[in-house]
XYZ file of C-alpha atoms in Angstrom:
544
model
C -57.312 85.430 -61.019
C -59.548 82.667 -62.295
C -60.895 79.250 -61.272
C -63.681 76.824 -62.149
C -66.206 76.122 -59.380
C -66.688 72.342 -59.622
C -69.993 71.017 -60.929
C -70.863 74.279 -62.652
C -70.563 75.611 -66.189
C -68.941 78.826 -64.981
C -65.565 80.422 -64.422
C -65.024 82.930 -61.625
C -62.749 85.965 -61.918
C -61.542 88.159 -59.052
C -59.370 91.254 -59.168
C -58.765 94.616 -57.478
C -61.443 97.216 -56.733
C -60.099 99.721 -59.322
C -62.403 101.306 -61.896
C -63.849 98.671 -64.215
C -64.983 99.285 -67.789
C -65.392 95.635 -68.695
C -69.151 95.193 -68.912
C -71.201 94.974 -72.113
C -69.875 97.375 -74.710
C -66.254 96.249 -74.908
C -65.188 96.197 -78.571
C -64.200 92.598 -79.250
C -62.163 93.570 -82.301
C -60.100 96.415 -80.892
C -60.377 95.816 -77.164
C -61.688 99.340 -76.576
C -63.434 99.378 -73.183
C -67.077 99.986 -72.467
C -68.104 103.629 -72.118
C -69.965 102.780 -68.920
C -68.317 101.972 -65.608
C -69.209 98.507 -64.314
C -70.401 99.051 -60.727
C -72.437 97.095 -58.214
C -76.164 97.720 -58.369
C -76.395 98.626 -54.693
C -75.835 102.370 -54.744
C -72.301 102.032 -53.361
C -70.577 103.166 -56.527
C -67.982 100.419 -55.998
C -66.579 98.893 -59.175
C -67.244 95.195 -59.715
C -64.152 93.185 -58.795
C -65.586 89.686 -58.790
C -67.510 88.111 -61.666
C -69.076 84.786 -62.560
C -68.685 84.119 -66.291
C -71.146 81.658 -67.806
C -69.204 79.490 -70.239
C -72.347 78.540 -72.164
C -73.975 81.954 -72.595
C -71.104 84.439 -72.009
C -73.314 86.146 -69.425
C -71.715 87.934 -66.467
C -72.981 87.899 -62.885
C -71.345 90.338 -60.456
C -69.901 88.771 -57.302
C -69.166 90.745 -54.150
C -66.077 89.979 -52.083
C -66.062 91.989 -48.856
C -62.291 92.409 -48.780
C -59.630 93.116 -51.387
C -58.791 89.897 -53.227
C -55.955 91.417 -55.253
C -52.699 89.398 -55.263
C -54.281 86.579 -53.264
C -53.879 82.796 -53.445
C -56.309 79.911 -53.692
C -56.792 76.163 -53.441
C -59.764 73.856 -52.989
C -61.086 72.091 -49.903
C -62.149 68.458 -50.179
C -65.772 69.261 -51.062
C -64.776 71.542 -53.954
C -65.118 74.804 -52.042
C -62.461 77.304 -53.096
C -60.455 78.843 -50.254
C -59.200 82.247 -51.361
C -56.645 83.637 -48.927
C -54.701 86.867 -48.407
C -55.037 89.962 -50.599
C -54.209 93.632 -50.570
C -54.986 97.042 -49.062
C -58.430 98.308 -48.036
C -60.513 100.112 -50.627
C -63.513 102.421 -50.395
C -66.023 101.923 -47.612
C -67.290 98.372 -47.881
C -63.991 96.838 -49.024
C -61.837 95.710 -46.101
C -58.102 95.104 -46.381
C -57.482 91.582 -47.540
C -53.989 90.714 -46.327
C -55.151 88.236 -43.671
C -58.599 87.359 -44.965
C -60.062 83.953 -45.798
C -62.915 83.859 -48.315
C -64.751 80.817 -49.607
C -66.728 80.146 -52.762
C -69.054 77.136 -52.883
C -69.070 74.562 -55.691
C -72.102 73.303 -57.595
C -74.198 71.592 -58.555
C -76.647 74.472 -58.539
C -80.405 74.179 -58.519
C -81.094 76.235 -61.609
C -78.777 79.170 -62.231
C -75.935 79.404 -59.739
C -76.441 82.116 -57.110
C -73.587 81.544 -54.669
C -71.306 84.417 -53.742
C -68.137 84.973 -51.750
C -68.370 84.264 -48.032
C -65.965 86.149 -45.799
C -64.876 83.903 -42.936
C -64.834 85.184 -39.361
C -61.474 83.551 -38.779
C -58.404 85.068 -40.401
C -54.882 84.067 -41.336
C -52.326 84.234 -38.554
C -50.087 86.494 -40.670
C -50.765 89.290 -43.127
C -49.795 87.947 -46.567
C -49.492 89.313 -50.114
C -48.337 87.042 -52.971
C -48.328 83.780 -50.969
C -48.504 80.308 -52.500
C -51.075 77.637 -51.656
C -51.625 73.900 -52.067
C -54.389 71.467 -51.086
C -53.061 68.959 -48.538
C -53.699 65.234 -48.066
C -56.528 65.831 -45.572
C -58.236 68.397 -47.804
C -57.063 71.429 -45.833
C -55.217 74.276 -47.573
C -51.586 75.244 -47.057
C -50.589 78.929 -47.322
C -46.880 79.703 -47.742
C -44.824 82.884 -47.592
C -45.597 86.271 -49.029
C -45.054 89.809 -47.845
C -47.009 91.841 -45.312
C -47.110 94.865 -47.641
C -48.342 95.214 -51.201
C -47.593 97.177 -54.327
C -44.164 95.596 -54.693
C -41.924 94.069 -57.307
C -39.156 93.084 -54.895
C -39.689 91.554 -51.462
C -37.482 92.870 -48.639
C -36.480 91.521 -45.250
C -38.500 94.009 -43.191
C -41.760 92.988 -44.872
C -40.965 89.352 -45.691
C -43.266 86.678 -44.207
C -41.043 83.555 -44.063
C -43.678 81.252 -42.586
C -46.544 78.962 -43.536
C -49.881 78.072 -41.972
C -52.762 75.706 -42.687
C -56.397 76.727 -43.244
C -59.181 74.292 -42.351
C -62.691 73.924 -43.753
C -64.374 74.387 -40.394
C -64.325 76.863 -37.517
C -60.769 76.073 -36.413
C -58.260 78.900 -36.383
C -55.475 78.339 -38.928
C -52.445 76.568 -37.537
C -49.753 78.603 -35.799
C -47.250 79.924 -38.346
C -44.111 77.831 -38.810
C -40.853 79.196 -40.209
C -39.729 77.857 -43.590
C -35.935 78.291 -43.752
C -35.676 78.855 -47.504
C -37.962 81.906 -47.206
C -35.674 83.667 -44.757
C -33.182 86.383 -45.699
C -31.619 89.454 -44.083
C -31.638 93.126 -45.019
C -28.122 92.690 -46.385
C -29.527 90.015 -48.702
C -32.394 92.106 -50.107
C -30.734 92.166 -53.520
C -29.629 88.521 -53.560
C -32.221 87.203 -56.041
C -31.734 83.542 -55.130
C -32.993 84.410 -51.655
C -35.205 87.497 -51.869
C -37.051 86.702 -55.120
C -39.335 84.435 -53.091
C -42.901 85.647 -53.665
C -45.519 83.209 -54.963
C -43.331 80.191 -54.069
C -43.767 77.146 -56.311
C -45.474 74.204 -54.554
C -46.161 70.663 -55.802
C -47.434 67.904 -53.481
C -45.412 64.725 -54.102
C -46.679 61.131 -53.978
C -45.156 59.334 -50.999
C -45.615 56.063 -49.145
C -46.370 57.815 -45.852
C -49.242 59.816 -47.372
C -47.618 62.880 -45.820
C -47.686 66.519 -46.864
C -44.309 66.289 -48.568
C -44.192 69.190 -50.991
C -41.661 70.143 -53.636
C -40.958 73.820 -52.929
C -39.027 76.515 -54.803
C -38.301 79.960 -53.352
C -35.856 82.070 -55.346
C -33.463 79.431 -56.617
C -33.646 77.235 -53.508
C -35.382 73.903 -53.946
C -36.402 71.443 -51.231
C -38.935 68.814 -50.267
C -40.543 69.941 -47.020
C -43.026 68.031 -44.875
C -45.606 70.673 -43.996
C -47.358 68.319 -41.569
C -44.278 67.260 -39.622
C -42.669 70.722 -40.083
C -39.415 69.178 -41.197
C -37.011 68.971 -44.106
C -37.334 65.808 -46.182
C -34.630 66.512 -48.757
C -32.524 69.377 -50.043
C -32.549 69.430 -53.843
C -30.174 71.194 -56.234
C -30.846 74.886 -56.759
C -32.719 75.809 -59.912
C -30.188 76.192 -62.731
C -28.465 79.579 -62.938
C -31.373 81.818 -61.947
C -34.163 82.338 -59.405
C -37.508 81.143 -60.725
C -40.158 82.616 -58.388
C -41.650 86.114 -58.518
C -40.555 88.449 -59.952
C -38.610 85.906 -62.020
C -41.980 84.266 -62.731
C -41.030 80.978 -64.396
C -43.634 78.465 -65.563
C -43.728 75.306 -63.447
C -45.968 72.254 -63.573
C -45.945 68.803 -62.019
C -46.227 66.621 -65.114
C -49.116 64.110 -65.117
C -48.679 61.317 -62.576
C -49.006 57.955 -64.296
C -50.349 54.908 -62.438
C -49.257 52.614 -60.950
C -45.927 54.173 -59.935
C -46.927 57.864 -59.966
C -43.314 58.934 -60.449
C -43.248 62.744 -60.121
C -41.428 64.942 -62.629
C -41.422 68.721 -62.325
C -41.040 70.886 -65.439
C -39.802 74.460 -65.181
C -39.545 76.782 -68.178
C -38.424 80.340 -68.738
C -38.813 83.120 -66.216
C -36.316 85.923 -65.788
C -32.752 86.376 -64.629
C -31.650 88.093 -61.449
C -29.828 90.819 -63.370
C -30.206 94.237 -61.731
C -31.485 96.731 -62.878
C -32.554 95.004 -66.122
C -33.724 91.379 -65.765
C -33.487 89.231 -68.875
C -36.267 86.828 -69.891
C -35.144 83.201 -70.259
C -35.822 80.436 -72.778
C -34.368 77.425 -70.962
C -36.427 74.490 -69.661
C -35.497 71.769 -67.169
C -37.045 68.750 -65.509
C -36.287 67.086 -62.187
C -37.516 63.908 -60.512
C -37.464 64.977 -56.855
C -37.681 61.391 -55.536
C -34.615 60.108 -57.394
C -31.801 58.938 -55.140
C -29.657 61.735 -56.603
C -32.084 64.299 -58.036
C -30.709 66.594 -60.731
C -32.100 69.273 -63.005
C -31.893 67.986 -66.572
C -32.045 70.311 -69.554
C -34.904 69.588 -71.912
C -35.832 71.411 -75.124
C -35.671 75.196 -74.961
C -38.700 77.345 -75.675
C -38.801 77.381 -79.489
C -39.853 80.977 -80.083
C -37.535 82.663 -77.629
C -37.634 83.709 -73.977
C -40.873 83.666 -71.988
C -41.641 85.042 -68.553
C -44.977 85.183 -66.681
C -46.402 82.413 -68.891
C -49.173 80.056 -67.754
C -48.584 76.297 -67.841
C -51.796 74.324 -68.382
C -52.004 70.527 -68.108
C -54.062 69.260 -71.040
C -55.986 65.960 -70.805
C -53.872 64.342 -73.541
C -50.874 64.593 -71.177
C -49.228 67.572 -72.861
C -48.567 71.031 -71.399
C -49.779 74.270 -72.950
C -47.497 77.266 -72.236
C -49.365 80.462 -73.047
C -49.334 84.209 -72.256
C -46.441 86.245 -70.924
C -43.593 88.353 -72.306
C -40.237 87.935 -74.031
C -38.604 90.862 -72.243
C -38.367 91.762 -68.564
C -39.944 90.022 -65.557
C -43.076 89.960 -63.422
C -44.523 93.183 -62.014
C -46.302 96.346 -63.117
C -44.690 97.832 -66.251
C -41.896 95.275 -65.847
C -42.256 93.497 -69.209
C -42.580 94.028 -72.932
C -42.729 92.128 -76.242
C -45.828 89.961 -75.656
C -45.797 86.215 -76.250
C -48.447 85.811 -78.930
C -47.713 82.229 -80.011
C -48.529 79.497 -77.471
C -46.464 76.320 -77.456
C -47.332 72.772 -76.404
C -44.754 70.612 -74.619
C -44.909 66.825 -75.008
C -42.684 65.082 -72.476
C -43.048 61.788 -74.400
C -41.638 63.155 -77.646
C -37.973 62.694 -78.572
C -35.507 65.357 -77.437
C -35.452 68.246 -79.879
C -39.100 67.660 -80.875
C -40.940 68.209 -77.610
C -42.363 71.658 -78.403
C -44.955 72.460 -81.045
C -45.817 76.070 -81.868
C -49.513 76.939 -82.034
C -51.314 79.683 -83.985
C -50.820 83.200 -82.631
C -53.312 85.429 -80.905
C -53.465 89.150 -81.610
C -54.107 90.097 -77.974
C -51.123 90.780 -75.687
C -51.421 88.834 -72.432
C -48.843 90.304 -70.050
C -48.893 90.922 -66.285
C -52.185 89.835 -64.680
C -53.199 87.505 -67.496
C -54.608 84.045 -66.736
C -55.567 80.753 -68.345
C -57.341 77.606 -67.180
C -58.410 74.250 -68.586
C -62.149 73.879 -69.195
C -64.300 70.746 -69.039
C -64.635 70.973 -72.812
C -60.888 70.369 -73.159
C -60.418 73.938 -74.360
C -58.492 76.593 -72.445
C -59.953 79.889 -71.284
C -57.531 82.828 -71.661
C -58.141 86.282 -70.193
C -56.688 89.389 -68.644
C -53.546 91.524 -68.959
C -53.054 94.744 -67.045
C -49.444 95.892 -66.606
C -50.703 99.171 -65.122
C -52.231 97.278 -62.133
C -55.057 99.842 -61.886
C -57.313 100.517 -64.855
C -55.485 102.179 -67.745
C -57.145 103.100 -71.043
C -53.791 103.828 -72.675
C -51.466 101.295 -71.031
C -48.583 103.777 -71.333
C -45.756 103.862 -68.804
C -46.091 106.350 -65.923
C -44.139 109.556 -65.365
C -40.780 108.880 -63.812
C -40.156 105.904 -66.081
C -38.061 103.754 -65.798
C -37.675 104.468 -62.059
C -40.323 103.598 -59.477
C -40.741 103.136 -55.751
C -40.683 99.784 -53.968
C -41.346 99.477 -50.225
C -40.979 103.224 -49.717
C -37.795 103.843 -51.693
C -36.499 103.684 -55.247
C -36.478 100.144 -56.583
C -33.206 98.580 -57.674
C -34.931 97.360 -60.837
C -35.955 99.500 -63.784
C -39.302 99.228 -65.501
C -38.894 97.131 -68.631
C -41.945 98.197 -70.627
C -40.759 100.403 -73.474
C -41.384 104.124 -73.154
C -43.557 104.095 -76.267
C -45.227 100.699 -75.665
C -48.881 100.696 -74.709
C -50.756 97.770 -73.154
C -54.221 98.902 -72.000
C -56.320 97.044 -69.467
C -57.629 94.011 -71.363
C -61.205 92.768 -70.885
C -61.593 90.329 -73.780
C -61.802 86.600 -73.107
C -60.476 84.071 -75.618
C -60.828 80.320 -75.939
C -57.753 78.424 -77.092
C -58.501 75.128 -78.844
C -55.698 72.538 -78.626
C -55.163 70.445 -81.773
C -57.364 67.621 -80.479
C -60.381 69.939 -80.651
C -60.265 69.667 -84.452
C -61.173 65.959 -84.298
C -64.389 65.176 -86.150
C -65.553 62.952 -83.306
C -64.587 62.439 -79.679
C -65.145 59.840 -76.981
C -68.156 60.613 -74.812
C -68.838 59.820 -71.159
C -72.446 58.773 -70.603
C -72.272 57.650 -66.971
C -69.888 58.154 -64.088
C -70.312 57.864 -60.308
C -70.700 61.028 -58.263
C -68.032 59.954 -55.777
C -65.124 57.515 -55.592
C -62.677 56.416 -52.895
C -58.953 55.720 -52.929
C -57.424 52.479 -54.189
C -60.696 51.091 -55.482
C -62.350 50.403 -58.833
C -65.181 52.312 -60.440
C -66.930 52.065 -63.800
C -67.086 54.689 -66.510
C -69.636 54.174 -69.240
C -68.345 55.755 -72.419
C -68.731 55.646 -76.153
C -65.329 55.094 -77.709
C -64.197 55.838 -81.249
C -62.737 52.432 -82.083
C -64.399 49.037 -81.885
C -61.269 47.711 -80.265
C -59.350 49.544 -77.587
C -56.898 52.023 -79.015
C -54.415 54.028 -77.014
C -56.749 54.899 -74.161
C -56.347 56.761 -70.895
C -58.700 57.800 -68.120
C -57.517 61.079 -66.675
C -58.313 62.789 -63.369
C -57.690 66.549 -63.531
C -57.602 69.389 -61.017
C -57.664 72.578 -63.127
C -56.405 74.650 -60.186
C -56.488 78.335 -59.199
C -54.603 80.641 -61.550
C -52.860 83.955 -60.969
C -49.531 85.562 -61.910
C -48.457 82.550 -63.970
C -49.079 80.263 -60.988
C -51.409 77.262 -61.245
C -52.041 76.521 -57.580
C -53.066 72.908 -56.871
C -53.251 72.122 -60.606
C -52.701 68.390 -60.937
C -53.378 65.458 -63.257
C -53.337 61.672 -62.798
C -53.414 59.062 -65.558
C -55.365 56.257 -63.875
C -55.102 52.535 -64.533
C -58.017 50.663 -66.040
C -58.649 46.913 -65.815
C -60.858 46.222 -68.768
C -63.094 47.613 -71.468
C -66.322 45.688 -72.040
C -68.154 46.043 -75.371
C -66.201 49.258 -76.038
C -68.308 51.075 -73.449
C -67.758 49.999 -69.821
C -64.345 50.908 -68.449
C -63.228 49.541 -65.072
C -60.923 52.227 -63.653
C -58.588 52.027 -60.654
C -58.648 55.148 -58.499
C -55.472 56.865 -57.211
C -53.561 54.966 -54.559
C -53.876 57.587 -51.825
C -54.262 61.299 -51.066
C -50.607 62.105 -51.718
C -51.220 61.159 -55.364
C -54.411 63.241 -55.569
C -55.737 65.064 -52.486
C -59.441 64.705 -51.675
C -61.471 67.004 -53.881
C -63.858 67.406 -56.795
C -62.168 66.810 -60.127
C -62.737 66.423 -63.851
C -62.542 62.971 -65.439
C -61.654 62.689 -69.123
C -61.613 59.560 -71.271
C -58.818 60.033 -73.807
C -58.595 57.818 -76.879
C -55.660 58.151 -79.274
C -54.956 61.598 -77.867
C -58.544 62.848 -78.216
C -60.325 63.610 -74.910
C -63.992 63.447 -74.101
C -65.692 66.361 -72.448
C -64.790 66.156 -68.759
C -67.247 65.078 -66.057
C -67.000 66.134 -62.422
C -66.737 63.628 -59.569
C -65.607 63.700 -55.948
C -62.574 61.782 -54.696
C -62.084 61.094 -51.031
């Protein structure tokens, strides 16, 4: 799991408490781990499972969650504080179970080097949850949806399913009482109906709406709706996702494409994932879009993934309005040892390009990024890429376990078979990469020299920037929420292309802020000035 604390030059990683050999000494060429276990310097012997990574110096600073953050969810409160919710089983003494825990991590700016650490909240979730989804709401609170009340699974089952949602607040209030979400519900007889039971890490996208309500596009399995999580009511039933379930373990890539002022018409892109075939799921290459607010919404086929099927891939909104799809596998589905044939070549999707030409293949990496890999947009415009650990716990070899391809799920043999090949090996991966989109090769870029610290809705603010052209080229001012990333999910990732009134002397840009909090919830976001497809370095500001 990874996120950027706003107003810092750091990225924060969290994981499980298993043995960690990822400190100094990792071979950057081969990926061979350090010979020394990375443990907290407190005499506990506990392996480090939270780390601040300095993007400028590559230095690591151990962070200390007090409960197990594994398989958790996250979104940001209005002041930029990250709310990390749920988790997994208890660990050694000093690591509490995390299923119902709420942890927070403060944003910057920091006075000198950042020193903040995880804060375990006294209040807890109303339900135990593992693999829930989350989304920042219009008032800056955080929605938590679904999950299971047991961990170590590939398939959810009725007796451990948590078909409810609750809301977490950035104060001392107890989270809201859980409310049932109908599309999360299924019976024991439906345990192997993928369109119903493949419902972990539900896909959530807040939709712009005139009522400024918490109307959220939601996918669970193959069921798709707009649900008002404030009024606890159905807004609209949408067509099922085409042919297959798309949430875990199907693990499709889904993003809300950039919202463009002044209309902010929402379009959701979904790509790849895995079929519901039992016992051997098949990775998919199809991609579709839907405009949920159309009078008759329909999934429309767009270009297919050009290099073949992809499952568990990360979708990253880039400031030029395109979508990077990176990481994942071409065989299998989400879960430990459930995939093979790594996706080494990223692709970039351009929704504005003509049909048949929307994908561009990027140069390949040499590092497999399978289950438990992550990616996130950086303020530089680059993308941080890290992780991969199909074994779940630390594995030097990455070989499949004894008993392959059979394994237990919820106390009995799973209906699925492990899809990693018997001779394939994918060790725990500690190396971090930076992916540079094509615009990073530009010889010069726009620069932001001045920006306000805070802005309000439906108002105008001024950005002082140095542009590349004397006249105004194809320019955009972009507001970006990089989001919280885990398991191919980009929770609360969001991007708005704002209007601008005028450009004075090629330097002062009068920008119109988003209409309301359903377009962009209150929070701390990156602003990019993009000229002819080339973005500036992003600057943080607060909206609300």
